[in-house]
Amino acid sequence: MPDSWPRPSVPSLPGSGSVPSLFDTTTGRLRPAAPEGDLARLYVCGITPYDATHIGHANTYLAFDTLQRVWLDAGLDVRYAQNITDVDDPLLERANATGVDWRALADSQVALFRADMAALRLLPPHDYVAVTEVVDEIAEAVGTLKDRGLAYAVPTADSAGDDLYFDIAAAERATTWLVGSTTQFDHGQLLTLSAEHGGDPDRAGKHDPLDPLLWRAERAGEPAWDSVVGRGRPGWHIECSVIALDRLGADFTVQGGGADLAFPHHDLSAGHAAALSGRPLAGLYSHAGLIAYQGEKMSKSLGNLVLVSQLREQGVPAAGIRLALLAHRYRDEWEWTEQGLDDALARLDAWRGIRENPAGLRALDVLTAVRERLADDLDTPGALSEIDRAAASGVDDPDLVRSLADALLGIDLR
Ligand code: 5CA
Ligand code: ZN
């Protein structure tokens, strides 16, 4: 398993906070993000390492960092798993286009990502799993689906083997999962989203246009592994189902990622997991809003990127980057601007200057207010405004405010 990154310290605070409510993509409502026992289990989809961490990625990982901090403050234990999609079409295309070996490209970008995550003081996953480490497990899962009649072969023109697809209709008969059921989308939207996010609704020979690829038979010039389902490489959704089931078990607490993953990725991962385990993948599906820049969604494919590493090289403190992101509700969609960063740096200065004032706010009241805000669907803008008020008026115990900013928001003011 690749190393994740060093764990930042999390100060303990007096008393405890509440288990938060989160917006649930399945129902379109707020629901308690509560485990059955004392262990909250979280899976957040990791990067496809062909370009370094941009502000959109940072926002998504920060959302689920905040969730973990709130869980820890509520007295829960947390088990957190994240994957690395280190073999997939966009990575291989970028490697080919730039003449770099795909493994070297992935290694360099994962190293940069880890350095960015550490600098941003994001809590590291306990399980950080690259797809190339678990190809055998994924192939075995695909074989199981095939044995159960939930996968079928589609012949390929240009290779010896067959591609394997997930049979959505058969899986719907065999489980309680229905395609799209973890989302609010209608069937037409599912088709559009499938085509936009790695699916191939027009591929001939499929039973249903939405059926996703489970295993891609070897093509000339592409990496491939020998396996129980032939020589090839894993499809996308099955990687996360298998890693999550293996590391967290079925029906874990929260499945997280950016809003672009709600369909097809998380929904079809849930379908695969239901077909493999007979249980739901997760209790709650949570999605962070997509960050735009220069009028369009920030994306590696469009190239309109603000990289965390560039900001760090320019000397922007990581706490300033965090505050620029935390000034927005995690699931809002918004555009990154220089002004937003300047405002965050001014706020960081104000917080660093918080003074002791026996006649000012009580730090314990600030803590209570921040906890209430965060328990309400991670309302970080609300939490920030509570600390703004404390910084403006002074508090009886500035150390407690510094500790709560660190523990709950990951902002180091010392
Ligand atoms: N490897 C897959 C997930 S298994 C993947 O989507 N990789 S990624 O590198 O494209 O994205 C990593 C994470 O960042 C995903 O959760 C994705 O939803 C999120 N993300 C990508 N672009 C943005 C953006 N502009 N704003 C917010 N989050 C984003
Ligand atoms: Zn994923």
XYZ file of C-alpha atoms in Angstrom, residues 1-2 4 43 79-83 124-129 243 247-248:
18
model
C 0.000 0.000 0.000
C 1.446 3.414 -0.836
C -0.597 8.172 2.595
C -14.723 6.200 1.616
C -11.979 4.594 9.510
C -11.190 6.312 6.219
C -10.295 4.693 2.884
C -9.303 6.303 -0.399
C -8.250 4.817 -3.736
C -4.808 10.999 5.845
C -6.760 7.864 4.943
C -6.037 4.753 7.004
C -6.208 2.741 3.792
C -4.695 4.352 0.711
C -5.037 1.799 -2.052
C -11.553 -1.531 -2.381
C -11.235 -2.143 3.584
C -14.457 -0.841 5.167
